[in-house]
mmCIF file of C-alpha atoms in Angstrom:
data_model
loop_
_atom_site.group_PDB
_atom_site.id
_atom_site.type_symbol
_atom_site.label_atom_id
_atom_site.label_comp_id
_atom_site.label_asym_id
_atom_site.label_seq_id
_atom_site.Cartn_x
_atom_site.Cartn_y
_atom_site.Cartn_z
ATOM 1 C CA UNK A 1 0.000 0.000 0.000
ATOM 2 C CA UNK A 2 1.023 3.348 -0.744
ATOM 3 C CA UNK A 3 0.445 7.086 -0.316
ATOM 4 C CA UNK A 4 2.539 9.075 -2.647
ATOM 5 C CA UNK A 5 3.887 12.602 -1.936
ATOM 6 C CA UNK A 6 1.925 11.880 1.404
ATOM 7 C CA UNK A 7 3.662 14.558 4.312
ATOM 8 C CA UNK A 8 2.366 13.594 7.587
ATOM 9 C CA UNK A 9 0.953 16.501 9.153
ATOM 10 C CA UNK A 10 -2.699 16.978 9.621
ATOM 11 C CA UNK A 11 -5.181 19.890 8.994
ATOM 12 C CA UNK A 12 -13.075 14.276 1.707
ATOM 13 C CA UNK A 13 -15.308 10.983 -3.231
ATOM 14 C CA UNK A 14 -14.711 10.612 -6.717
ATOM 15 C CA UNK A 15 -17.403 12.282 -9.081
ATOM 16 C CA UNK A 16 -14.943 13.793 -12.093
ATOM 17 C CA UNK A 17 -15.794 17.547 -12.694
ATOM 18 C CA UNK A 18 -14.706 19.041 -16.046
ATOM 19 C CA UNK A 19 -12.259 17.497 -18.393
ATOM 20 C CA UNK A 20 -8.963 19.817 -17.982
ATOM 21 C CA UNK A 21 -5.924 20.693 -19.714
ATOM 22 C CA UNK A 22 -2.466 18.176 -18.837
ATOM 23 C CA UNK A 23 -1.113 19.673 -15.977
ATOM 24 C CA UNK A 24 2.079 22.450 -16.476
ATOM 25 C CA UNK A 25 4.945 20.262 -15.796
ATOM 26 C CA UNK A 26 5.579 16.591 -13.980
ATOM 27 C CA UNK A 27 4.420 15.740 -10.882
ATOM 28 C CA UNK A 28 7.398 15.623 -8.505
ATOM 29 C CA UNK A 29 8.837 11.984 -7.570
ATOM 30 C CA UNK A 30 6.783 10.226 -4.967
ATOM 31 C CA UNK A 31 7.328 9.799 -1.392
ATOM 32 C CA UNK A 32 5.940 6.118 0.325
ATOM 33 C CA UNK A 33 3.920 6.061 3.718
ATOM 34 C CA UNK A 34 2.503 3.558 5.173
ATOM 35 C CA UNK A 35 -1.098 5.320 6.284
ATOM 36 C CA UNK A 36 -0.652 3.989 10.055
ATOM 37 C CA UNK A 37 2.498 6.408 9.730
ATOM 38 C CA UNK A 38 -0.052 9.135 9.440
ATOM 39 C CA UNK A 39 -1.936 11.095 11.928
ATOM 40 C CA UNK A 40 -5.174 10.576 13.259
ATOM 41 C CA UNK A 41 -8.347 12.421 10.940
ATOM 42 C CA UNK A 42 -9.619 15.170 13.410
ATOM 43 C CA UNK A 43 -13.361 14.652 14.748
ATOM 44 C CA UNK A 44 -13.996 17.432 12.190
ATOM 45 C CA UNK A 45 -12.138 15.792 9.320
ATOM 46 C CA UNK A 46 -13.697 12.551 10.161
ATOM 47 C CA UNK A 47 -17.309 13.889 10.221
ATOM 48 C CA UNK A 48 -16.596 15.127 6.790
ATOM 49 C CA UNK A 49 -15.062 12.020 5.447
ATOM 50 C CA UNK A 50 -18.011 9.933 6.850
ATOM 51 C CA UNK A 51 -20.633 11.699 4.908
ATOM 52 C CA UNK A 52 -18.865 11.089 1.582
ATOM 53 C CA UNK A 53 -18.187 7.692 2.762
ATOM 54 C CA UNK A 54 -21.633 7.030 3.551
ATOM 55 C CA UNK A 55 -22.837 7.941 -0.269
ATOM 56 C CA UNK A 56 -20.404 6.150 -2.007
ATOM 57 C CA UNK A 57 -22.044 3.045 -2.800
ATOM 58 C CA UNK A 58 -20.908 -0.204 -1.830
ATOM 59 C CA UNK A 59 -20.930 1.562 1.383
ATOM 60 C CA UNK A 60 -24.406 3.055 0.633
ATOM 61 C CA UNK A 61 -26.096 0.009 -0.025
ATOM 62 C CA UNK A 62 -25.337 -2.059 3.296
ATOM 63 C CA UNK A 63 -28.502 -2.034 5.867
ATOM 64 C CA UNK A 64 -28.580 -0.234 8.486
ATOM 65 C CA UNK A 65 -30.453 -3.277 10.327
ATOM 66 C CA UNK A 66 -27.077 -5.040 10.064
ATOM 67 C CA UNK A 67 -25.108 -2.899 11.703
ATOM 68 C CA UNK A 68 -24.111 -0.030 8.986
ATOM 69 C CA UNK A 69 -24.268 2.907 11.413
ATOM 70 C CA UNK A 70 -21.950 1.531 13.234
ATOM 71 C CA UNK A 71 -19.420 -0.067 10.964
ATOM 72 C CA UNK A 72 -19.236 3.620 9.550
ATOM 73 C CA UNK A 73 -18.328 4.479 12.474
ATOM 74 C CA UNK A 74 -15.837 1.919 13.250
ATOM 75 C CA UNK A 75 -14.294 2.863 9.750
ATOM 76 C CA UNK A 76 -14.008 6.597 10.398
ATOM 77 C CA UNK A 77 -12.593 5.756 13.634
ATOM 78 C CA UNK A 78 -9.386 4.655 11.810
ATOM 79 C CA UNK A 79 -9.000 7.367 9.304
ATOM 80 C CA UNK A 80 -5.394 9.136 8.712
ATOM 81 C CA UNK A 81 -4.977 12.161 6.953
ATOM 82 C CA UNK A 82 -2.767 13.077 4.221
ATOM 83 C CA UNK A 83 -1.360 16.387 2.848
ATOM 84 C CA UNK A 84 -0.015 16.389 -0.461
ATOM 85 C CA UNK A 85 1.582 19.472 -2.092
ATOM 86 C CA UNK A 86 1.661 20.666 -5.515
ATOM 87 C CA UNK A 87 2.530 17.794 -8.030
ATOM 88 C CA UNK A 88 2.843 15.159 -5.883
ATOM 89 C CA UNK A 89 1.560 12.354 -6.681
ATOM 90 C CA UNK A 90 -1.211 10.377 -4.610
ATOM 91 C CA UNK A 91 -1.893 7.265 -6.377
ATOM 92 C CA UNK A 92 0.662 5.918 -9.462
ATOM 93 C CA UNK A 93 -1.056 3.982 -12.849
ATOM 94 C CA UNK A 94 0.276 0.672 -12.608
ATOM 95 C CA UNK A 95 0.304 0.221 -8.487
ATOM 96 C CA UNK A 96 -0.950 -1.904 -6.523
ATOM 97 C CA UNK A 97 -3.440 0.246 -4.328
ATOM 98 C CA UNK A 98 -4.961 -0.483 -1.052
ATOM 99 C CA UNK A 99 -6.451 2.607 -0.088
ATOM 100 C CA UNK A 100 -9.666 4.338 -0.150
ATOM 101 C CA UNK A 101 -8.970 8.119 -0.176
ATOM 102 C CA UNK A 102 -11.806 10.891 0.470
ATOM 103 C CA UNK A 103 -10.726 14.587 -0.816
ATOM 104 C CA UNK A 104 -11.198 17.177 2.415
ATOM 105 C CA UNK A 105 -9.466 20.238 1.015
ATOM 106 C CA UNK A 106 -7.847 20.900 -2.512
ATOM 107 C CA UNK A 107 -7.987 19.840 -5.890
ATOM 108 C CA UNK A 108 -6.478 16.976 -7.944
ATOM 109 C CA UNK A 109 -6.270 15.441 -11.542
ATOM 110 C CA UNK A 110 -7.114 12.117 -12.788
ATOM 111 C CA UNK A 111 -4.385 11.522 -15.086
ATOM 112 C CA UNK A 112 -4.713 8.632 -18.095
ATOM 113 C CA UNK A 113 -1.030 7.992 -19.807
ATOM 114 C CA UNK A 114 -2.408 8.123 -23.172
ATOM 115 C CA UNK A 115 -4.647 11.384 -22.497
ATOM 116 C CA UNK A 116 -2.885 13.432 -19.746
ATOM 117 C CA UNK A 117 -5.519 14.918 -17.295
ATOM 118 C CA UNK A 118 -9.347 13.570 -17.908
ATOM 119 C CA UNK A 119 -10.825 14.842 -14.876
ATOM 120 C CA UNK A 120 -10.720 17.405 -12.106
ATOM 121 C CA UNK A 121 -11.533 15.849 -8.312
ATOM 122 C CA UNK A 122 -12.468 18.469 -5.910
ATOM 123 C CA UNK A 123 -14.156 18.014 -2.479
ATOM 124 C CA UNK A 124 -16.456 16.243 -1.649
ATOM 125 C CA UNK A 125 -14.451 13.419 -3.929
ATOM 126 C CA UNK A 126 -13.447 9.981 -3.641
ATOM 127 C CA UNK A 127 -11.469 7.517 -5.550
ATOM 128 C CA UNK A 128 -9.879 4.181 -5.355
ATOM 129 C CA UNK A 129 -12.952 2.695 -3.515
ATOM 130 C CA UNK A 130 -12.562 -0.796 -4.642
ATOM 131 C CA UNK A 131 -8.680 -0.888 -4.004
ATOM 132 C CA UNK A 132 -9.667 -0.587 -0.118
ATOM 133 C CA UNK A 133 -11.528 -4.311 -0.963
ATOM 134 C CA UNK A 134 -9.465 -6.219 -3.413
ATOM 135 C CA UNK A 135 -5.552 -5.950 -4.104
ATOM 136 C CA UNK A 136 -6.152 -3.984 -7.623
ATOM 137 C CA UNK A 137 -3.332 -1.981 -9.654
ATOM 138 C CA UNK A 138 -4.177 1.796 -10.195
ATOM 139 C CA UNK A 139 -5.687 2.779 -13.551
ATOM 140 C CA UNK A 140 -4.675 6.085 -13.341
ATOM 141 C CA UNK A 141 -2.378 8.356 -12.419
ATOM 142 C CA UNK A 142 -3.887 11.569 -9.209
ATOM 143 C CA UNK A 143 -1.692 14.044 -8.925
ATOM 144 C CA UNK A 144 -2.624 16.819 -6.677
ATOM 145 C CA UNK A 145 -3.026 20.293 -8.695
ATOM 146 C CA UNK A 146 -3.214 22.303 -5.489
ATOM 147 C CA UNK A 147 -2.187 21.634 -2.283
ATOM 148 C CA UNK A 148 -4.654 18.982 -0.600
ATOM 149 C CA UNK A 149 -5.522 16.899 2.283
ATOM 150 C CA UNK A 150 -6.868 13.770 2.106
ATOM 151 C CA UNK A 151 -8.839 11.298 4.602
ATOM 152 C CA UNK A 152 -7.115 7.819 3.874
ATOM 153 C CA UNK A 153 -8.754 4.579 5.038
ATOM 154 C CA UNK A 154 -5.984 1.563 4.445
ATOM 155 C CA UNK A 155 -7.178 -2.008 3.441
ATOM 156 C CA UNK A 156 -5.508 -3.548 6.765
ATOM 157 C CA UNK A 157 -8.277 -1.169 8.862
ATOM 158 C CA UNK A 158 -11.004 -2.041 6.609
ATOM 159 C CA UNK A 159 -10.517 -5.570 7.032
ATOM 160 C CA UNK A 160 -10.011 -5.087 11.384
ATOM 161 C CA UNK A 161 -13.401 -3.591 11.506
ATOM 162 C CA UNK A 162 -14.760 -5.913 8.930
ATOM 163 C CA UNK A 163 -14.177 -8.912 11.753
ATOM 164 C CA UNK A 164 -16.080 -7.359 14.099
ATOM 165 C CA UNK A 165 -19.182 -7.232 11.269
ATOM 166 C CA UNK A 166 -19.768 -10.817 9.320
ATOM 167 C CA UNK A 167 -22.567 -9.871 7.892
ATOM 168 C CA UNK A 168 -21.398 -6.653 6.061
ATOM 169 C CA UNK A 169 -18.227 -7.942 4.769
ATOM 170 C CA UNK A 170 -19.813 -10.688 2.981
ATOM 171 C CA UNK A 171 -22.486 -7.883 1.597
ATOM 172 C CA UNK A 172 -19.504 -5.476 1.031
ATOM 173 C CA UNK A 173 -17.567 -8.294 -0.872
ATOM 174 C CA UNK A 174 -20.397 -9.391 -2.927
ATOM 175 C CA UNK A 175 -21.331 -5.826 -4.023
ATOM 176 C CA UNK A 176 -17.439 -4.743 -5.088
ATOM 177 C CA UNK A 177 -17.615 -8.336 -7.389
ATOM 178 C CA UNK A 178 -20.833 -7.277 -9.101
ATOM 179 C CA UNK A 179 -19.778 -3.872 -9.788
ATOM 180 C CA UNK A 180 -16.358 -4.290 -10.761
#
């Protein structure tokens, strides 16, 4: 798992905006961090974080009678946050990814290598959503076009609150294969 360009000091996803323009010059080189090297989301970041999580929907869909209040809950409890600066890049085309990230403050660009930017992301955003389930490589390049933060929820979290909620994983699971 890896969060590129990540700097960990603290201060939410992914509906593209406008196509843009490829961005001025290269992102700078990435920096690895392990997200449980990161600090803590703040109850405010959290809050935010947890209503984008809420809508995004394999996390939308599970019932609240089995426990999805609370699993929410469990999840935000384990956010970190990421700042990125300039350039940097947060996820790399061609990684493996393990992350769910939720856009708090900023602005980045989805970046195919064939087509340079093909989307803006800007709060409330969200991406790599099914990396957080299954061990997928990044289709895209995110490079941050302003300085950003970033809620990050790791796979390794996911899958500690996931033990403490059967019923949802298998739902979670299920809904990630039919969607993929």
């Amino acid at each position: 798992r890896r969060v590129h360009g990540a700097a960990p000091t603290a201060p939410a996803a992914a509906t593209p905006a406008a196509p843009a323009a490829a961005p001025d010059a290269a992102p700078t080189a990435a920096l690895d961090s392990a997200p449980s090297g990161l600090p803590l989301a703040t109850a405010r970041q959290v809050a935010q974080a947890k209503a984008v999580i809420a809508r995004i929907p394999m996390f939308a869909c599970l019932p609240s009678a089995d426990g999805a209040p609370a699993f929410l809950d469990a999840l935000c409890a384990r956010l970190r946050v990421s700042s990125v600066k300039r350039k940097q890049s947060v996820v790399v085309a061609g990684d493996y990814e393990q992350c769910l990230y939720v856009l708090l403050s900023g602005k980045l660009a989805v970046e195919a290598s064939d087509a340079g930017a093909v989307s803006i992301l800007e709060p409330p955003a969200y991406f790599a959503e099914q990396s957080v389930v299954f061990r997928r490589k990044a289709a895209a390049t995110i490079v941050a076009r302003a300085s950003s933060s970033l809620a990050v929820l790791d796979k390794a979290d996911l899958d500690a609150v996931l033990v403490d909620f059967p019923a949802l994983a298998t739902m979670l699971h299920d809904y990630v294969l039919e969607h993929a």
